[in-house]
Amino acid sequence: GDSVTQTEGLVTLTEGLPVMLNCTYQTIYSNAFLFWYVHYLNESPWLLLRSSTDNKRTEHQGFHATLHKSSSSFHLQKSSAQLSDSALYYCALSVTSGGNYKPTFGKGTSLVVHP
Amino acid sequence: GPKVLQIPSHQIIDMGQMVTLNCDPVSNHLYFYWYKQILGQQMEFLVNFYNGKVMEKSKLFKDQFSVERPDGSYFTLKIQPTALEDSAVYFCASRWDCQNTLYFGAGTRLSVL
């Protein structure tokens, strides 16, 4: 079945340094949508970025990611981390199979930014 | 932005009891989901629901689980009877037709003692 791998469970950074959170995926379908959701403590997870276009950079709120179908990757990056970026980040994959749509989530990466 | 509300935020019950988790999805959304997250693990798909019917359920959706949305009210997840391994955070999500973004609630933390 479909799967999403986030290799880092925890990333700790000093404010101002660049952020890169890894995400790779596996699916037999070519119509994959990739997402990054962000989850702040005691709040609802919400969509940060999404893409289905190969090799096209997508950006939102200072974060960016590029879907590379050749390597099945959708890494999340930011040039300069801020304290407010501390949260749990989920990479997710969706494909439409037989008219159904059920996103598959990675284990999540907890990002901690300190002064 | 659109909000999904989950009630209650935390529920503590004794093993063997019944529990109902309530979700108030975004008003014009048509598809509804439940995900289960055990502490320290990933969110895992339980079930999705459309037009009054279960579309797909995972192997985690045991026979003791059921979902419904009577008359457009809350989308509910019922567990009867509960087991210790049902302790987790349950996230509800909804989406509009022809849109692939899920809108999540803040989760209900279920503690089965």
mmCIF file of N, CA, C and O in Angstrom, chain A residues 51-115:
data_model
loop_
_atom_site.group_PDB
_atom_site.id
_atom_site.type_symbol
_atom_site.label_atom_id
_atom_site.label_comp_id
_atom_site.label_asym_id
_atom_site.label_seq_id
_atom_site.Cartn_x
_atom_site.Cartn_y
_atom_site.Cartn_z
ATOM 1 N N SER A 51 1.159 19.912 -3.323
ATOM 2 C CA SER A 51 1.600 19.927 -4.713
ATOM 3 C C SER A 51 1.335 18.592 -5.366
ATOM 4 O O SER A 51 1.382 17.542 -4.720
ATOM 5 N N SER A 52 1.065 18.663 -6.659
ATOM 6 C CA SER A 52 0.970 17.451 -7.476
ATOM 7 C C SER A 52 1.792 17.606 -8.752
ATOM 8 O O SER A 52 1.812 16.697 -9.584
ATOM 9 N N THR A 53 2.453 18.732 -8.889
ATOM 10 C CA THR A 53 3.187 19.040 -10.116
ATOM 11 C C THR A 53 4.658 18.718 -9.933
ATOM 12 O O THR A 53 5.319 19.257 -9.036
ATOM 13 N N ASP A 54 5.170 17.900 -10.795
ATOM 14 C CA ASP A 54 6.562 17.471 -10.709
ATOM 15 C C ASP A 54 7.498 18.646 -10.931
ATOM 16 O O ASP A 54 7.301 19.472 -11.839
ATOM 17 N N ASN A 55 8.498 18.740 -10.072
ATOM 18 C CA ASN A 55 9.586 19.722 -10.206
ATOM 19 C C ASN A 55 9.143 21.182 -10.133
ATOM 20 O O ASN A 55 9.844 22.066 -10.632
ATOM 21 N N LYS A 56 8.014 21.430 -9.533
ATOM 22 C CA LYS A 56 7.554 22.808 -9.362
ATOM 23 C C LYS A 56 7.578 23.174 -7.882
ATOM 24 O O LYS A 56 7.005 22.488 -7.049
ATOM 25 N N ARG A 57 8.231 24.285 -7.565
ATOM 26 C CA ARG A 57 8.333 24.734 -6.183
ATOM 27 C C ARG A 57 7.027 25.375 -5.744
ATOM 28 O O ARG A 57 6.459 26.200 -6.455
ATOM 29 N N THR A 58 6.575 25.013 -4.563
ATOM 30 C CA THR A 58 5.381 25.617 -4.000
ATOM 31 C C THR A 58 5.756 26.268 -2.669
ATOM 32 O O THR A 58 6.574 25.717 -1.917
ATOM 33 N N GLU A 59 5.190 27.448 -2.397
ATOM 34 C CA GLU A 59 5.598 28.213 -1.217
ATOM 35 C C GLU A 59 4.393 28.711 -0.435
ATOM 36 O O GLU A 59 3.339 29.019 -1.016
ATOM 37 N N HIS A 60 4.585 28.813 0.867
ATOM 38 C CA HIS A 60 3.542 29.397 1.710
ATOM 39 C C HIS A 60 4.151 29.727 3.061
ATOM 40 O O HIS A 60 4.840 28.894 3.665
ATOM 41 N N GLN A 61 3.903 30.920 3.520
ATOM 42 C CA GLN A 61 4.331 31.373 4.853
ATOM 43 C C GLN A 61 5.824 31.143 5.096
ATOM 44 O O GLN A 61 6.222 30.751 6.193
ATOM 45 N N GLY A 62 6.619 31.379 4.055
ATOM 46 C CA GLY A 62 8.065 31.279 4.196
ATOM 47 C C GLY A 62 8.615 29.884 3.995
ATOM 48 O O GLY A 62 9.829 29.705 3.864
ATOM 49 N N PHE A 63 7.742 28.888 3.983
ATOM 50 C CA PHE A 63 8.170 27.518 3.727
ATOM 51 C C PHE A 63 8.040 27.207 2.234
ATOM 52 O O PHE A 63 7.203 27.789 1.547
ATOM 53 N N HIS A 64 8.848 26.288 1.765
ATOM 54 C CA HIS A 64 8.699 25.835 0.393
ATOM 55 C C HIS A 64 9.043 24.357 0.272
ATOM 56 O O HIS A 64 9.754 23.793 1.123
ATOM 57 N N ALA A 65 8.509 23.758 -0.780
ATOM 58 C CA ALA A 65 8.785 22.352 -1.058
ATOM 59 C C ALA A 65 8.632 22.140 -2.550
ATOM 60 O O ALA A 65 7.853 22.835 -3.212
ATOM 61 N N THR A 66 9.377 21.175 -3.066
ATOM 62 C CA THR A 66 9.290 20.817 -4.483
ATOM 63 C C THR A 66 9.063 19.325 -4.586
ATOM 64 O O THR A 66 9.829 18.535 -3.994
ATOM 65 N N LEU A 67 8.032 18.943 -5.302
ATOM 66 C CA LEU A 67 7.753 17.528 -5.508
ATOM 67 C C LEU A 67 8.685 16.989 -6.593
ATOM 68 O O LEU A 67 8.734 17.526 -7.713
ATOM 69 N N HIS A 68 9.439 15.975 -6.260
ATOM 70 C CA HIS A 68 10.315 15.314 -7.228
ATOM 71 C C HIS A 68 9.836 13.876 -7.380
ATOM 72 O O HIS A 68 10.113 13.027 -6.529
ATOM 73 N N LYS A 69 9.139 13.612 -8.450
ATOM 74 C CA LYS A 69 8.592 12.265 -8.637
ATOM 75 C C LYS A 69 9.697 11.258 -8.938
ATOM 76 O O LYS A 69 9.561 10.077 -8.623
ATOM 77 N N SER A 70 10.791 11.721 -9.505
ATOM 78 C CA SER A 70 11.878 10.791 -9.839
ATOM 79 C C SER A 70 12.491 10.178 -8.583
ATOM 80 O O SER A 70 12.934 9.028 -8.590
ATOM 81 N N SER A 71 12.498 10.955 -7.513
ATOM 82 C CA SER A 71 13.047 10.454 -6.248
ATOM 83 C C SER A 71 11.963 10.253 -5.194
ATOM 84 O O SER A 71 12.260 9.931 -4.037
ATOM 85 N N SER A 72 10.708 10.460 -5.584
ATOM 86 C CA SER A 72 9.569 10.311 -4.642
ATOM 87 C C SER A 72 9.804 11.096 -3.365
ATOM 88 O O SER A 72 9.675 10.574 -2.245
ATOM 89 N N SER A 73 10.135 12.364 -3.533
ATOM 90 C CA SER A 73 10.432 13.183 -2.356
ATOM 91 C C SER A 73 9.650 14.485 -2.378
ATOM 92 O O SER A 73 9.260 14.993 -3.452
ATOM 93 N N PHE A 74 9.437 15.025 -1.180
ATOM 94 C CA PHE A 74 8.724 16.299 -1.030
ATOM 95 C C PHE A 74 9.224 16.922 0.264
ATOM 96 O O PHE A 74 8.502 17.048 1.240
ATOM 97 N N HIS A 75 10.477 17.344 0.269
ATOM 98 C CA HIS A 75 11.112 17.870 1.477
ATOM 99 C C HIS A 75 10.644 19.292 1.758
ATOM 100 O O HIS A 75 10.512 20.109 0.838
ATOM 101 N N LEU A 76 10.459 19.594 3.024
ATOM 102 C CA LEU A 76 10.007 20.929 3.438
ATOM 103 C C LEU A 76 11.218 21.763 3.847
ATOM 104 O O LEU A 76 12.061 21.300 4.626
ATOM 105 N N GLN A 77 11.281 22.994 3.348
ATOM 106 C CA GLN A 77 12.432 23.841 3.647
ATOM 107 C C GLN A 77 11.996 25.257 4.007
ATOM 108 O O GLN A 77 10.925 25.718 3.612
ATOM 109 N N LYS A 78 12.864 25.889 4.758
ATOM 110 C CA LYS A 78 12.692 27.308 5.075
ATOM 111 C C LYS A 78 14.073 27.885 5.263
ATOM 112 O O LYS A 78 14.943 27.234 5.864
ATOM 113 N N SER A 79 14.292 29.079 4.791
ATOM 114 C CA SER A 79 15.660 29.631 4.799
ATOM 115 C C SER A 79 16.119 30.030 6.202
ATOM 116 O O SER A 79 17.293 29.921 6.527
ATOM 117 N N SER A 80 15.187 30.444 7.043
ATOM 118 C CA SER A 80 15.561 30.938 8.362
ATOM 119 C C SER A 80 14.477 30.577 9.384
ATOM 120 O O SER A 80 13.355 31.079 9.297
ATOM 121 N N ALA A 81 14.810 29.719 10.328
ATOM 122 C CA ALA A 81 13.818 29.261 11.299
ATOM 123 C C ALA A 81 13.464 30.360 12.296
ATOM 124 O O ALA A 81 14.328 31.150 12.713
ATOM 125 N N GLN A 82 12.176 30.374 12.670
ATOM 126 C CA GLN A 82 11.702 31.301 13.699
ATOM 127 C C GLN A 82 11.175 30.496 14.894
ATOM 128 O O GLN A 82 10.776 29.331 14.741
ATOM 129 N N LEU A 83 11.188 31.139 16.052
ATOM 130 C CA LEU A 83 10.697 30.455 17.251
ATOM 131 C C LEU A 83 9.282 29.935 17.058
ATOM 132 O O LEU A 83 8.926 28.843 17.521
ATOM 133 N N SER A 84 8.469 30.709 16.332
ATOM 134 C CA SER A 84 7.069 30.338 16.121
ATOM 135 C C SER A 84 6.897 29.149 15.173
ATOM 136 O O SER A 84 5.774 28.663 14.992
ATOM 137 N N ASP A 85 7.975 28.696 14.571
ATOM 138 C CA ASP A 85 7.891 27.519 13.693
ATOM 139 C C ASP A 85 7.887 26.216 14.486
ATOM 140 O O ASP A 85 7.673 25.144 13.908
ATOM 141 N N SER A 86 8.135 26.288 15.774
ATOM 142 C CA SER A 86 8.151 25.075 16.595
ATOM 143 C C SER A 86 6.778 24.427 16.586
ATOM 144 O O SER A 86 5.790 25.015 17.025
ATOM 145 N N ALA A 87 6.721 23.214 16.066
ATOM 146 C CA ALA A 87 5.447 22.506 15.894
ATOM 147 C C ALA A 87 5.748 21.103 15.389
ATOM 148 O O ALA A 87 6.912 20.745 15.145
ATOM 149 N N LEU A 88 4.684 20.344 15.190
ATOM 150 C CA LEU A 88 4.792 19.010 14.602
ATOM 151 C C LEU A 88 4.402 19.117 13.136
ATOM 152 O O LEU A 88 3.370 19.716 12.807
ATOM 153 N N TYR A 89 5.209 18.579 12.261
ATOM 154 C CA TYR A 89 4.973 18.686 10.816
ATOM 155 C C TYR A 89 4.735 17.287 10.240
ATOM 156 O O TYR A 89 5.543 16.378 10.425
ATOM 157 N N TYR A 90 3.620 17.160 9.555
ATOM 158 C CA TYR A 90 3.274 15.888 8.920
ATOM 159 C C TYR A 90 3.358 16.028 7.406
ATOM 160 O O TYR A 90 2.799 16.957 6.826
ATOM 161 N N CYS A 91 4.012 15.067 6.796
ATOM 162 C CA CYS A 91 3.945 14.924 5.354
ATOM 163 C C CYS A 91 2.844 13.919 5.048
ATOM 164 O O CYS A 91 2.667 12.932 5.778
ATOM 165 N N ALA A 92 2.089 14.168 4.008
ATOM 166 C CA ALA A 92 0.979 13.278 3.685
ATOM 167 C C ALA A 92 0.889 13.065 2.181
ATOM 168 O O ALA A 92 1.263 13.941 1.388
ATOM 169 N N LEU A 93 0.377 11.914 1.825
ATOM 170 C CA LEU A 93 0.237 11.513 0.424
ATOM 171 C C LEU A 93 -1.220 11.183 0.161
ATOM 172 O O LEU A 93 -1.869 10.512 0.975
ATOM 173 N N SER A 94 -1.727 11.626 -0.962
ATOM 174 C CA SER A 94 -3.058 11.176 -1.343
ATOM 175 C C SER A 94 -3.073 10.765 -2.809
ATOM 176 O O SER A 94 -2.405 11.376 -3.634
ATOM 177 N N VAL A 95 -3.794 9.725 -3.062
ATOM 178 C CA VAL A 95 -4.062 9.298 -4.432
ATOM 179 C C VAL A 95 -5.551 9.004 -4.493
ATOM 180 O O VAL A 95 -6.167 8.696 -3.480
ATOM 181 N N THR A 96 -6.102 9.101 -5.651
ATOM 182 C CA THR A 96 -7.511 8.768 -5.816
ATOM 183 C C THR A 96 -7.591 7.382 -6.430
ATOM 184 O O THR A 96 -7.165 7.176 -7.557
ATOM 185 N N SER A 97 -8.080 6.464 -5.646
ATOM 186 C CA SER A 97 -8.148 5.083 -6.082
ATOM 187 C C SER A 97 -9.601 4.650 -6.126
ATOM 188 O O SER A 97 -10.263 4.594 -5.091
ATOM 189 N N GLY A 98 -10.104 4.386 -7.326
ATOM 190 C CA GLY A 98 -11.484 3.940 -7.438
ATOM 191 C C GLY A 98 -12.471 4.966 -6.931
ATOM 192 O O GLY A 98 -13.527 4.615 -6.429
ATOM 193 N N GLY A 99 -12.160 6.243 -7.054
ATOM 194 C CA GLY A 99 -13.057 7.299 -6.592
ATOM 195 C C GLY A 99 -12.917 7.613 -5.129
ATOM 196 O O GLY A 99 -13.544 8.553 -4.631
ATOM 197 N N ASN A 100 -12.110 6.849 -4.412
ATOM 198 C CA ASN A 100 -11.936 7.105 -2.984
ATOM 199 C C ASN A 100 -10.683 7.944 -2.775
ATOM 200 O O ASN A 100 -9.792 7.997 -3.603
ATOM 201 N N TYR A 101 -10.633 8.600 -1.678
ATOM 202 C CA TYR A 101 -9.528 9.501 -1.375
ATOM 203 C C TYR A 101 -9.278 9.419 0.118
ATOM 204 O O TYR A 101 -10.125 9.811 0.913
ATOM 205 N N LYS A 102 -8.147 8.886 0.513
ATOM 206 C CA LYS A 102 -7.834 8.792 1.929
ATOM 207 C C LYS A 102 -6.350 9.037 2.134
ATOM 208 O O LYS A 102 -5.525 8.180 1.896
ATOM 209 N N PRO A 103 -5.997 10.226 2.566
ATOM 210 C CA PRO A 103 -4.588 10.562 2.721
ATOM 211 C C PRO A 103 -3.879 9.651 3.710
ATOM 212 O O PRO A 103 -4.425 9.254 4.725
ATOM 213 N N THR A 104 -2.613 9.374 3.370
ATOM 214 C CA THR A 104 -1.727 8.602 4.232
ATOM 215 C C THR A 104 -0.711 9.561 4.824
ATOM 216 O O THR A 104 -0.079 10.329 4.090
ATOM 217 N N PHE A 105 -0.545 9.499 6.147
ATOM 218 C CA PHE A 105 0.349 10.418 6.832
ATOM 219 C C PHE A 105 1.646 9.738 7.247
ATOM 220 O O PHE A 105 1.673 8.538 7.551
ATOM 221 N N GLY A 106 2.719 10.536 7.265
ATOM 222 C CA GLY A 106 3.957 10.085 7.862
ATOM 223 C C GLY A 106 3.880 10.180 9.376
ATOM 224 O O GLY A 106 2.870 10.620 9.927
ATOM 225 N N LYS A 107 4.950 9.775 10.042
ATOM 226 C CA LYS A 107 4.957 9.752 11.507
ATOM 227 C C LYS A 107 5.070 11.140 12.117
ATOM 228 O O LYS A 107 4.834 11.319 13.303
ATOM 229 N N GLY A 108 5.437 12.093 11.305
ATOM 230 C CA GLY A 108 5.562 13.450 11.813
ATOM 231 C C GLY A 108 6.978 13.756 12.273
ATOM 232 O O GLY A 108 7.706 12.880 12.740
ATOM 233 N N THR A 109 7.361 15.007 12.100
ATOM 234 C CA THR A 109 8.651 15.498 12.592
ATOM 235 C C THR A 109 8.377 16.658 13.521
ATOM 236 O O THR A 109 7.721 17.630 13.128
ATOM 237 N N SER A 110 8.867 16.540 14.729
ATOM 238 C CA SER A 110 8.712 17.620 15.689
ATOM 239 C C SER A 110 9.872 18.589 15.509
ATOM 240 O O SER A 110 11.040 18.205 15.620
ATOM 241 N N LEU A 111 9.540 19.825 15.182
ATOM 242 C CA LEU A 111 10.552 20.865 15.007
ATOM 243 C C LEU A 111 10.578 21.745 16.247
ATOM 244 O O LEU A 111 9.551 22.304 16.638
ATOM 245 N N VAL A 112 11.747 21.856 16.845
ATOM 246 C CA VAL A 112 11.929 22.724 18.015
ATOM 247 C C VAL A 112 12.957 23.774 17.656
ATOM 248 O O VAL A 112 14.101 23.446 17.320
ATOM 249 N N VAL A 113 12.553 25.033 17.708
ATOM 250 C CA VAL A 113 13.454 26.146 17.412
ATOM 251 C C VAL A 113 13.724 26.889 18.712
ATOM 252 O O VAL A 113 12.780 27.309 19.394
ATOM 253 N N HIS A 114 14.997 27.038 19.038
ATOM 254 C CA HIS A 114 15.345 27.732 20.283
ATOM 255 C C HIS A 114 16.173 28.977 19.976
ATOM 256 O O HIS A 114 16.790 29.074 18.918
ATOM 257 N N PRO A 115 16.179 29.908 20.937
ATOM 258 C CA PRO A 115 16.888 31.179 20.695
ATOM 259 C C PRO A 115 18.386 30.972 20.548
ATOM 260 O O PRO A 115 18.946 30.032 21.110
#
